[in-house]
Coordinates of C-alpha atoms in Angstrom, one line a residue:
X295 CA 98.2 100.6 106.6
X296 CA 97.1 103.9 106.5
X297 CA 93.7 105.2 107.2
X298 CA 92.2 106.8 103.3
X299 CA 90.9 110.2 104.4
X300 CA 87.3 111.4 103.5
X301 CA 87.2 114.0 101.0
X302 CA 86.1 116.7 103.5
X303 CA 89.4 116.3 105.7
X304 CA 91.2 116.3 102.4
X305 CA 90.3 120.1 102.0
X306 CA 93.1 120.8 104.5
X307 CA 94.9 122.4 103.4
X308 CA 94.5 121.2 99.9
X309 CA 91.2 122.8 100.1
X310 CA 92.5 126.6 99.7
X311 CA 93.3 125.3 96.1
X312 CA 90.8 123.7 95.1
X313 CA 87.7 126.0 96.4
X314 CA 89.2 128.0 94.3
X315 CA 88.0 126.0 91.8
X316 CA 84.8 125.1 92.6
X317 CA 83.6 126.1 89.0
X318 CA 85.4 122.6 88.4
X319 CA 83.5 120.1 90.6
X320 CA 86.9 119.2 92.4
X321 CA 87.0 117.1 95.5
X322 CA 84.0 118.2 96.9
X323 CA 83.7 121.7 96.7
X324 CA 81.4 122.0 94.1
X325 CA 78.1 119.7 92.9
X326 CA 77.6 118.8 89.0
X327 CA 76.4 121.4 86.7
X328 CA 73.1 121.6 86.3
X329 CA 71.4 120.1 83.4
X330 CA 71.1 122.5 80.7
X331 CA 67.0 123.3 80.1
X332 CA 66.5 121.7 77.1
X333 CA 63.8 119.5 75.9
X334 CA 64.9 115.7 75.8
X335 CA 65.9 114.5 72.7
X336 CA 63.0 113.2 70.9
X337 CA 62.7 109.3 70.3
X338 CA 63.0 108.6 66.8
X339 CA 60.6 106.2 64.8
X340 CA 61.8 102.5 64.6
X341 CA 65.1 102.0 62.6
X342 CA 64.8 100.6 59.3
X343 CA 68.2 100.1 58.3
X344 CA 70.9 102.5 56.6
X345 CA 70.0 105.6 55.2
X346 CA 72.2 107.8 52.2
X347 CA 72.3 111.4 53.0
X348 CA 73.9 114.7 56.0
X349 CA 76.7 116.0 57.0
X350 CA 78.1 114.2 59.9
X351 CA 79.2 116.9 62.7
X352 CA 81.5 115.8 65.2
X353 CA 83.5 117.5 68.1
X354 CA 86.2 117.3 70.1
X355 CA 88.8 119.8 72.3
X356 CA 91.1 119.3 69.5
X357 CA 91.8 120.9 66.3
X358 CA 93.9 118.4 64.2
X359 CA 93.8 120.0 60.6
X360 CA 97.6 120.6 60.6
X361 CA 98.5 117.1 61.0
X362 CA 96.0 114.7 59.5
X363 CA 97.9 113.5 56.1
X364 CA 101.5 112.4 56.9
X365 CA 101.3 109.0 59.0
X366 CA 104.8 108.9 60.4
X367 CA 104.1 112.1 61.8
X368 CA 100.8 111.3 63.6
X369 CA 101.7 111.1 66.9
X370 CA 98.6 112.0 68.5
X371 CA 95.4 110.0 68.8
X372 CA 93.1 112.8 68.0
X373 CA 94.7 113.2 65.2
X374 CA 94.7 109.4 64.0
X375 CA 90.5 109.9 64.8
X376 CA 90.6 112.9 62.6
X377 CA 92.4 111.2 59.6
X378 CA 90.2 108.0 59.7
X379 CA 87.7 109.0 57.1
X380 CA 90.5 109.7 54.7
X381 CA 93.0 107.5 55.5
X382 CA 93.0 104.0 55.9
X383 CA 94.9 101.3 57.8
X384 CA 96.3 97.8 56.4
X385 CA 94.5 96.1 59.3
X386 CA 92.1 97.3 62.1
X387 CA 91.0 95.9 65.9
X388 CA 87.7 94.6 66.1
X389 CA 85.3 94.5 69.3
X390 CA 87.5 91.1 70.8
X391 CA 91.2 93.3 70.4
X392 CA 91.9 90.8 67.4
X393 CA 93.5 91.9 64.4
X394 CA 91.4 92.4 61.1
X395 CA 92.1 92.6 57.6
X396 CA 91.4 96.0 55.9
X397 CA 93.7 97.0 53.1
X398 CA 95.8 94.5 53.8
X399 CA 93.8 91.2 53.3
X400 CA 95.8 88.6 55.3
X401 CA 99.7 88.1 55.8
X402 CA 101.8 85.2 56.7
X403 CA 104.9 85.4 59.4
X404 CA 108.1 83.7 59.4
X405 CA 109.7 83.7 62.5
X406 CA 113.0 82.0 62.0
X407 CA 114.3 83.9 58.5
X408 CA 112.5 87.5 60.3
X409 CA 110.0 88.3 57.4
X410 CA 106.1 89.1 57.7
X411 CA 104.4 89.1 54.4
X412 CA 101.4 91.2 53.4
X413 CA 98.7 90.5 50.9
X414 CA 97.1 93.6 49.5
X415 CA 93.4 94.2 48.6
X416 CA 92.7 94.9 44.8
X417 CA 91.2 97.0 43.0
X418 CA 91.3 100.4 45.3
X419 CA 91.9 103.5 44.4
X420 CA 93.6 106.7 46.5
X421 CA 91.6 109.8 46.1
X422 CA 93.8 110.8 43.4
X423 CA 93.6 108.0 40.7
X424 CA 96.6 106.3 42.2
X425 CA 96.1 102.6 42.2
X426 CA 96.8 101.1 45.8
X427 CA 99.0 98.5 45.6
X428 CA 102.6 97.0 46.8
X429 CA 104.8 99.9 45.2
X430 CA 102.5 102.5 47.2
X431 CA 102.5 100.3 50.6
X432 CA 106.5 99.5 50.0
X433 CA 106.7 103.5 49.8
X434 CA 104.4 104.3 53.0
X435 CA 106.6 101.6 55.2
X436 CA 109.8 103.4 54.0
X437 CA 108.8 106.6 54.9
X438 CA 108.7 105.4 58.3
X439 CA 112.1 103.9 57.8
X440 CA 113.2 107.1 57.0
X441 CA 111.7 108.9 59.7
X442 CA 113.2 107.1 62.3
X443 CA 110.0 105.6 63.7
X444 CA 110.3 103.2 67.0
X445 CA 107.6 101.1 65.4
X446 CA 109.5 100.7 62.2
X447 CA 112.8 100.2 64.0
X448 CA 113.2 96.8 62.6
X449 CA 112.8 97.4 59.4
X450 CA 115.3 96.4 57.2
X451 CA 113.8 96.6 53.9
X452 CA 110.5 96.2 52.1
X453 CA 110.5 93.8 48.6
X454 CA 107.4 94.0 46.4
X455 CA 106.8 90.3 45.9
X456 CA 104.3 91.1 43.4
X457 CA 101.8 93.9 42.4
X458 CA 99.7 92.9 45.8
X459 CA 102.3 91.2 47.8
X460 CA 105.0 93.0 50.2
X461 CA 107.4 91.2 52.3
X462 CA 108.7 92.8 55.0
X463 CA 112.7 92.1 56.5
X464 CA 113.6 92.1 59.8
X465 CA 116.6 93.0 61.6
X466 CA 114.4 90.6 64.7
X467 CA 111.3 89.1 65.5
X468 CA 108.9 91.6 66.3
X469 CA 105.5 90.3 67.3
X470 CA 103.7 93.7 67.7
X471 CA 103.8 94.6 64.0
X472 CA 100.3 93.5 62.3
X473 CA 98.9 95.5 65.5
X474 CA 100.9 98.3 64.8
X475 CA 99.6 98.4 61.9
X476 CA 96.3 99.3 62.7
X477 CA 97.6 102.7 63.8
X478 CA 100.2 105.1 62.5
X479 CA 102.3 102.6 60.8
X480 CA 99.9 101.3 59.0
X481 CA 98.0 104.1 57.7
X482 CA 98.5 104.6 53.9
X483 CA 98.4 107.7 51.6
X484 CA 98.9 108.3 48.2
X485 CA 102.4 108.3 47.1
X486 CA 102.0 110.5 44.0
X487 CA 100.5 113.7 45.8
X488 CA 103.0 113.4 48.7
X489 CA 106.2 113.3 45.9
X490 CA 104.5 115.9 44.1
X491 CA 103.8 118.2 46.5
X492 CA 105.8 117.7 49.1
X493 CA 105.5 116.3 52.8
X494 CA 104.8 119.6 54.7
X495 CA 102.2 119.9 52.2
X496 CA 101.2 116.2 53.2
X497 CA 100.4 117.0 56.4
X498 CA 97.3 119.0 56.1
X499 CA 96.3 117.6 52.9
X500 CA 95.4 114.1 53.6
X501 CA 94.7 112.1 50.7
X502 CA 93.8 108.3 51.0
X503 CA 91.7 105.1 50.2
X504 CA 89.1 106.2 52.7
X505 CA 85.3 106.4 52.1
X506 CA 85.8 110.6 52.5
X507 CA 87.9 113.2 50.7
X508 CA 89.7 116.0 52.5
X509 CA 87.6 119.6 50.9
X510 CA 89.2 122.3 53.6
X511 CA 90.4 122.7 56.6
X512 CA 90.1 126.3 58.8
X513 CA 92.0 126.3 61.7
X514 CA 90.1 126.3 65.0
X515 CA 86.8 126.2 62.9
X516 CA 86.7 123.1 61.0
X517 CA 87.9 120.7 58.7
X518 CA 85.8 119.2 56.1
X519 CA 85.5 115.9 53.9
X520 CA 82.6 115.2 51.3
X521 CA 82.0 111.7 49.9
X522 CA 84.4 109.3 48.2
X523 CA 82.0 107.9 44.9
X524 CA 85.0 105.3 43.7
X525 CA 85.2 104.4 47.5
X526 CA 86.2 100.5 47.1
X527 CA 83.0 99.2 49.6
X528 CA 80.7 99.7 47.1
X529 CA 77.0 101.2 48.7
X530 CA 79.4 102.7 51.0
X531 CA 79.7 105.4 52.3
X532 CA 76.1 106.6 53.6
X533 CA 76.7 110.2 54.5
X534 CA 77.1 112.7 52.3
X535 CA 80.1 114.3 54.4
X536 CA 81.7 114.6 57.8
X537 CA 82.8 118.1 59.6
X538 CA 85.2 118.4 62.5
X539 CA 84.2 121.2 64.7
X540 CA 86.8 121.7 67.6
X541 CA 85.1 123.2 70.9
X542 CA 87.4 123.2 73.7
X543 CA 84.9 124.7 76.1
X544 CA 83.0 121.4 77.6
X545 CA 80.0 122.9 78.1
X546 CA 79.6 124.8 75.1
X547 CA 80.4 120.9 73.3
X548 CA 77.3 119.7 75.1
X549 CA 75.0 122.6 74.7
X550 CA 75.7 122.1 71.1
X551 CA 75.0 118.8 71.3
X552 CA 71.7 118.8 72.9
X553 CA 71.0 122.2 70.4
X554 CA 71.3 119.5 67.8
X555 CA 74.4 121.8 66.1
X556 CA 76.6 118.8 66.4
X557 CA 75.7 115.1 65.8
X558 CA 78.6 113.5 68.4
X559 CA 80.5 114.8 71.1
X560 CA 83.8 113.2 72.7
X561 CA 86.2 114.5 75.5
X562 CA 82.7 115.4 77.5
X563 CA 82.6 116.1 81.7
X564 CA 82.1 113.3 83.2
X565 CA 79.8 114.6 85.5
X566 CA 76.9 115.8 82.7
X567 CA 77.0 111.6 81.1
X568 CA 74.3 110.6 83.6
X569 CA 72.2 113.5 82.9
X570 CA 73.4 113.1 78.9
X571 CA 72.3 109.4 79.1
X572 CA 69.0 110.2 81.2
X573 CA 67.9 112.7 78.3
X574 CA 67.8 110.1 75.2
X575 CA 72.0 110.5 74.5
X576 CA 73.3 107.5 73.7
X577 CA 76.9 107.0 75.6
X578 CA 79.3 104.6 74.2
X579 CA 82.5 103.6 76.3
X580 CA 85.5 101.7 76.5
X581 CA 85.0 100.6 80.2
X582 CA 87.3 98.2 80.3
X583 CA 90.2 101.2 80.5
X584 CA 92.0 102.7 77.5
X585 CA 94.9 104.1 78.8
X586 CA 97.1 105.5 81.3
X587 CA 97.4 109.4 82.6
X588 CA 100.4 109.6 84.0
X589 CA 103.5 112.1 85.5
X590 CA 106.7 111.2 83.7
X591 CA 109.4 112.8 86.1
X592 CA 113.1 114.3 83.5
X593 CA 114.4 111.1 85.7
X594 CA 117.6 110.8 83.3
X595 CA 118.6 114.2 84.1
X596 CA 120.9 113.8 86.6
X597 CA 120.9 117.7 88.0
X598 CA 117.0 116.8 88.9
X599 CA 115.7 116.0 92.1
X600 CA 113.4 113.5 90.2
X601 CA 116.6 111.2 89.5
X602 CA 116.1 109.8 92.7
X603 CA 114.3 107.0 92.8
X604 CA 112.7 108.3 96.6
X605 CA 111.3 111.4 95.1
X606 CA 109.1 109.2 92.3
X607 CA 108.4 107.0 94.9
X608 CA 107.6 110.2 97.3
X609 CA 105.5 111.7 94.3
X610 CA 103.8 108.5 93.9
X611 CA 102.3 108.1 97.3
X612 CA 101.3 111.6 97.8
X613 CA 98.6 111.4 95.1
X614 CA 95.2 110.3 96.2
X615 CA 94.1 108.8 92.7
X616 CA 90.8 107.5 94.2
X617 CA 89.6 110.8 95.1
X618 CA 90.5 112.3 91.5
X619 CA 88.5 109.4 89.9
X620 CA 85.9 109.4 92.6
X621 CA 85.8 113.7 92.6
X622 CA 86.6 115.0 89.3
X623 CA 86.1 111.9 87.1
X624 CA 82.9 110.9 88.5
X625 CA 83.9 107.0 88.4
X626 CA 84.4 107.4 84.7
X627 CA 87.7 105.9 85.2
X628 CA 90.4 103.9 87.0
X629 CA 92.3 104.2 90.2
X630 CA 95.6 102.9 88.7
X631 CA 98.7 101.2 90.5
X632 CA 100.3 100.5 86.9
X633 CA 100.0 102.2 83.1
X634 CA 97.4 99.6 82.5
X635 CA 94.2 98.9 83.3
X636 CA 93.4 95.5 85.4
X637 CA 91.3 93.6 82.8
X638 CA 93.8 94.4 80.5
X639 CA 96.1 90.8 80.1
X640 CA 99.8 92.9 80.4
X641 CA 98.4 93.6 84.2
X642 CA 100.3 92.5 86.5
X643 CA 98.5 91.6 90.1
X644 CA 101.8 91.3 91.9
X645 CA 103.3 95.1 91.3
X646 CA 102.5 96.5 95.0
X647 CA 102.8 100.1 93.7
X648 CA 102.0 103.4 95.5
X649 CA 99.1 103.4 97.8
X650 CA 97.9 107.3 99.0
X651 CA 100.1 107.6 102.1
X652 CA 101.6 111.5 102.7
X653 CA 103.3 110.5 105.5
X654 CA 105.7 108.3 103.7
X655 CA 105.7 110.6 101.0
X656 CA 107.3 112.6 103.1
X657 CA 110.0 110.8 104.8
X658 CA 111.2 109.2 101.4
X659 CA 111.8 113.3 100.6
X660 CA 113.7 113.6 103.9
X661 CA 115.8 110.0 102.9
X662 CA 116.5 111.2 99.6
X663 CA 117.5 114.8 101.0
X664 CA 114.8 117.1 100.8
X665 CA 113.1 117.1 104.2
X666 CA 111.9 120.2 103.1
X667 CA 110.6 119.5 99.6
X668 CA 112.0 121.6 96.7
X669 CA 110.2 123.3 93.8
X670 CA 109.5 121.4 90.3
X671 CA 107.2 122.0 87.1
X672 CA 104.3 120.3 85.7
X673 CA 103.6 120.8 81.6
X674 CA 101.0 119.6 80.4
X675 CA 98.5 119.8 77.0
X676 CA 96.4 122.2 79.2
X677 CA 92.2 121.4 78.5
X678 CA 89.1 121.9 81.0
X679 CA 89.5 118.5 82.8
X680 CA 94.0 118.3 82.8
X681 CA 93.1 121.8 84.2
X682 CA 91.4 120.4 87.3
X683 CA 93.6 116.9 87.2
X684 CA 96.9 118.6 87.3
X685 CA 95.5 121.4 89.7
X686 CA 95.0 118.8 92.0
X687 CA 98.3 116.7 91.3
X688 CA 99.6 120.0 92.3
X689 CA 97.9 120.1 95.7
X690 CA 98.7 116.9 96.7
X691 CA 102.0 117.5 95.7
X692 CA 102.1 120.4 98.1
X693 CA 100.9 119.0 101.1
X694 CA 104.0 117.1 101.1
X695 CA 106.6 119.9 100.6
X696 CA 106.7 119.9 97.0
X697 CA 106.0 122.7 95.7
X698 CA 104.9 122.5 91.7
X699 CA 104.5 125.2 89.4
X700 CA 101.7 124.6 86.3
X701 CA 103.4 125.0 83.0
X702 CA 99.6 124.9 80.7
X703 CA 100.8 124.7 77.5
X704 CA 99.2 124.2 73.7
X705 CA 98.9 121.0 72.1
X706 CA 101.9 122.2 69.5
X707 CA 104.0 123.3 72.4
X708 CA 103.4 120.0 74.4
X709 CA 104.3 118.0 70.8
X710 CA 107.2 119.3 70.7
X711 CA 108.4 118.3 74.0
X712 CA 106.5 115.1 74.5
X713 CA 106.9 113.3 71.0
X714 CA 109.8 115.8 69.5
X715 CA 112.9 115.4 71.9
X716 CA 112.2 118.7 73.5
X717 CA 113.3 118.7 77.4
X718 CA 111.5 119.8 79.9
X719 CA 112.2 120.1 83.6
X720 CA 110.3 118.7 86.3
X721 CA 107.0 116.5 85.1
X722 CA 105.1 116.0 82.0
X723 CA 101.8 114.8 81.2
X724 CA 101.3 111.3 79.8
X725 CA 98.0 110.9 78.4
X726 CA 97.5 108.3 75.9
X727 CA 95.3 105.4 74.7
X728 CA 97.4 102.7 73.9
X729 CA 97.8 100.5 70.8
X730 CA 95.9 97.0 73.0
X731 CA 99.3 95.4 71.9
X732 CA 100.6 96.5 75.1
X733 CA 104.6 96.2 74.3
X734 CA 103.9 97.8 71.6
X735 CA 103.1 101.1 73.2
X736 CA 105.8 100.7 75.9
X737 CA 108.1 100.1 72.8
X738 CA 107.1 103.0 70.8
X739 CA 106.7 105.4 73.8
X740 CA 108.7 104.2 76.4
X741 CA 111.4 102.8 76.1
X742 CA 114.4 105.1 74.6
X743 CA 113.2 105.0 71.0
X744 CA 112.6 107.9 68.6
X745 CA 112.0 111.5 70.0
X746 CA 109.4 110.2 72.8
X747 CA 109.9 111.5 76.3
X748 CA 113.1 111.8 75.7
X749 CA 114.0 112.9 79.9
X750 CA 112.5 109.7 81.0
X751 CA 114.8 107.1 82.4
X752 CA 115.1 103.7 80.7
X753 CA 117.0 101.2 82.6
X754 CA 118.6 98.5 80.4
X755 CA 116.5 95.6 82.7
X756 CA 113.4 97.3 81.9
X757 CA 114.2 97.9 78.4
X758 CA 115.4 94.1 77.7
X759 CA 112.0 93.2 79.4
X760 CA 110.2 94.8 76.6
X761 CA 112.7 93.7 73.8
X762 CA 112.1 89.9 75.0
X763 CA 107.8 90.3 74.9
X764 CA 108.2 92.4 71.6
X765 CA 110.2 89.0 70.1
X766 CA 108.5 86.2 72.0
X767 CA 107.4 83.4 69.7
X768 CA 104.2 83.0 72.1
X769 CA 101.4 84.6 74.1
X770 CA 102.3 83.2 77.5
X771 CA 106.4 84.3 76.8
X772 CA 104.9 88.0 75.9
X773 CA 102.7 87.9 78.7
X774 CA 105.3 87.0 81.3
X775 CA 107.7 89.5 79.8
X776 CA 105.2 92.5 79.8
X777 CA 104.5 91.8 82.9
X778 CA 107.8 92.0 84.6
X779 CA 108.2 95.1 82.4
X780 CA 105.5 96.7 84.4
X781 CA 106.9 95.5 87.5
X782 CA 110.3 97.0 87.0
X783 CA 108.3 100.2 85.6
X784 CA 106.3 100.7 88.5
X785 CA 107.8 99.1 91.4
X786 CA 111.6 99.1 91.3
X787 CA 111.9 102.5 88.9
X788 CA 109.0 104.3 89.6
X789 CA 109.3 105.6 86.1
X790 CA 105.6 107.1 85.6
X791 CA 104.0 108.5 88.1
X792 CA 100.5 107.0 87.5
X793 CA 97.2 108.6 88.3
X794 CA 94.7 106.7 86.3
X795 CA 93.0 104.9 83.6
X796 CA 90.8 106.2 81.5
X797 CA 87.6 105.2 80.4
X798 CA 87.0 106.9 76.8
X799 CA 83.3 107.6 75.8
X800 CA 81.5 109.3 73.1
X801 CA 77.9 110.7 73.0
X802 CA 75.6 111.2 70.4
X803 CA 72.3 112.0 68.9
X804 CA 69.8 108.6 69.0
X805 CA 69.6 109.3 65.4
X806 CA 73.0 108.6 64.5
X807 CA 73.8 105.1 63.9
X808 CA 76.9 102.6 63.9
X809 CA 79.4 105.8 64.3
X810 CA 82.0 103.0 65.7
X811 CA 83.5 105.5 68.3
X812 CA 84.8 103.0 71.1
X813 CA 83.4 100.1 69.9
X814 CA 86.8 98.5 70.0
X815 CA 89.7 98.8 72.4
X816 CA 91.9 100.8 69.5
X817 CA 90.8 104.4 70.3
X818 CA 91.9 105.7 67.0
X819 CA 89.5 104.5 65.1
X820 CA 85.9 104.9 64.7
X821 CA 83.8 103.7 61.7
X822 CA 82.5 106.7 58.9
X823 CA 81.8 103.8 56.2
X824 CA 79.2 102.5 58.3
X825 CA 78.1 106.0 60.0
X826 CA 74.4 107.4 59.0
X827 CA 72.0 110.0 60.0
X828 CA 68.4 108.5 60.7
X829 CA 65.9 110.9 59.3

């Protein structure tokens, strides 16, 4: 067993990288910012229940206006965030991980003749005047049919039963469907505005059953929504509107926040939550884990040095992941051994994985033929904390001969090759929070289907192992199956090179009440019906 070294005598000669970037608090070299000098926020008086009125502010890196109104193409999960108080989904995950009704409510499942069918909440309306009912869901399921969705690979056809009743045929069982549905594939739009106008048009133009309207959308600036009156919860919603207000820079996020310019702030340093909390901030977090950041190597190119199984392996051990969590992440997430956090029930405690060990990183290298490394890329979605992850990836990598170049890149680049079928050479980053239905994700992202990660290898064991959880007729069969999946992932593929788990989080304003942002362990949604502003 190898002794863990302390982050000083990690500095060499990793160090020379990352004093460099002591601006980023990385590994040592550089102390938290300090707390901005701002007043507290003030306590406000006692809470007397909802209140009708403001614009909700929120802001992330992101900017998703281009891609908020088409739901087979909403591939990202700020996107599906951004969408939510327009668009709504036939069920949603409540604080437990169980499924709840929404649009959809209730369905019934037939296992032997492969049908799920879906009873429809009446009386709602899409923005437009459309009525929702099983004509407009029947036309939102084909359109994933048509688009070639993993999720909707099953798909056979969809039969209107009656006005509010859609059954679903299947090709096979598929037990991750209902959850599914509380992303993506079941997010519904109006049918008539997307045949009218088109589904390029669609895509910035969201138009839904949700408690908010789409007004406007400026890139890079904002994107707007004002109140839904034939919203279908009647009192509902409280706010007058909600702006998005992308602002990549992390510090300029929380000085806006603690300027009171912006109501909610996500994608914050880790570092400033203490000092956030300490001030009056509310934090909300999923710390159970919400998902994996991960390598994936081009392992099914077979002119790649990362088609050996050595080199993943080598790749694996060089990476100190408890020092990135402990150094850059501040404990605000989870050493990983597998793409899934340990409380999570597709965990497997028997996958032996990768521990920190440069040493046999590098003698793996020399078994596999590169005793003196070789040179490789890294693309990623680049943002202030990737910046520092993958600039350390990088070092680590380099103290055992590999010698990685950083390929930064923009969120539309990185779309294209992550979730498009674009190659790329060398690794990619995988950062996602997962549908909970763990095979689900694997399914949709992992395993061969659609345009996803296209490079990555998929052996037909590990495949299979997903394909018999996906169908199981039980919990314990799924479990058992997802399990070995993860297994064969991590320990006999080394398909992902896995650095850690994250732990989402949200702060806001103590005014600001029931904004739902991680509440639940579905990261896509949040909660603008219920959201108000506490004057």
């Amino acid at each position: 067993m190898m002794k863990k070294k302390t982050v000083m005598s990690k500095l060499t000669p990793l160090g020379v990288v990352l004093c460099l970037l002591a601006s980023m608090a990385i590994f040592g070299c550089a102390t938290p910012s300090p707390t901005p000098s701002t007043e507290p926020a003030p306590t406000p008086p006692a809470q007397t229940g909802p209140q009708y009125g403001g614009i909700l502010k929120v802001s992330d890196i992101f900017d998703a206006g281009a891609s908020l109104g088409y739901p087979p193409k909403l591939l990202r999960v700020y996107s599906m965030r951004q969408s939510s108080p327009v668009i709504e989904s036939l069920f949603r995950i409540d604080e437990t991980g169980k499924v709840v009704p929404w649009l959809a409510t209730g369905y019934t499942s037939d296992v032997a003749a492969k049908t799920l069918t879906l009873i429809l909440r009446e009386g709602v309306k899409f923005h437009d005047g459309t009525d929702f009912n099983a004509e407009a869901v029947k036309w939102n399921l084909e359109q994933h049919i048509n688009a070639k969705r993993a999720d909707a690979a099953k798909f056979t056809s969809i039969d209107v039963l009656d006005n509010y009743t859609v059954r679903i045929n299947l090709s096979e069982w598929d037990n991750t469907i209902i959850s599914n549905m509380t992303q993506a594939l079941g997010m519904i739009i109006s049918p008539t505005a997307c045949e009218k106008n088109g589904i390029e048009w669609a895509e910035s133009n969201p138009i839904g059953t949700g408690p908010f309207e789409f007004v406007s959308w400026e890139k890079d600036v904002r994107t707007v929504f004002k109140k839904f009156d034939g919203y279908w919860q009647k009192g509902k919603p409280y706010l007058d509107g909600i702006e998005y207000i992308p602002i990549p820079d992390t510090l300029t996020r929380q000085l806006s926040l603690r300027g009171n310019e912006i109501h909610l702030a996500l994608t914050l340093d880790a570092k400033d939550l203490t000092g956030l909390e300490k001030d009056g901030f509310p934090v909300t977090r999923i710390n159970v884990g919400s998902g994996a950041v991960s390598a994936i190597p081009d392992s099914a190119n077979p002119n790649s040095p990362w088609a050996d199984v050595k080199v993943r392996q080598a790749a694996q051990h060089a990476i100190d992941s408890e020092l990135i969590v402990q150094s850059i992440l501040f404990g605000e997430a989870e050493p990983a051994n597998q793409w899934i956090y340990k409380r999570h029930w597709g965990y497997n405690p028997n996958v032996k994985g990768y521990p920190y060990n440069p040493e046999k990183a590098k003698q793996l290298l020399a078994d596999a033929g590169y005793p003196n490394g070789f040179k490789t890329k890294i693309l990623y979605r680049t943002n202030p904390r990737d910046d520092k992850i993958f600039t350390a990836v990088q070092g680590f990598l380099k103290d055992v001969g590999i010698d990685a170049e950083l390929e930064p890149t923009t969120t539309g680049r990185y779309d294209e090759v992550a979730f498009q079928g674009d190659s790329w050479e060398g690794l990619i980053m995988n950062a996602v929070s997962p549908n909970p239905d763990l095979p689900a994700a694997l399914a949709l992202r992992y395993s061969g289907g659609g345009k996803f990660f296209t490079q990555m290898l998929v052996p037909d064991d590990y495949v299979q192992a997903i394909q018999n959880a996906i169908t199981a007729p039980d919990f314990e069969t799924k479990q058992k199956y997802t399990q070995e999946a993860m297994k064969l992932m991590i320990d006999k593929y080394a398909l992902q090179v896995v650095i850690y788990c994250m732990f989402d989080y949200a702060v806001s304003q103590p005014y600001l009440h029931n904004h739902g942002y991680f509440d639940t362990p579905n990261t896509t949604a949040w909660t603008p019906e219920e959201a108000w502003l506490e004057k």
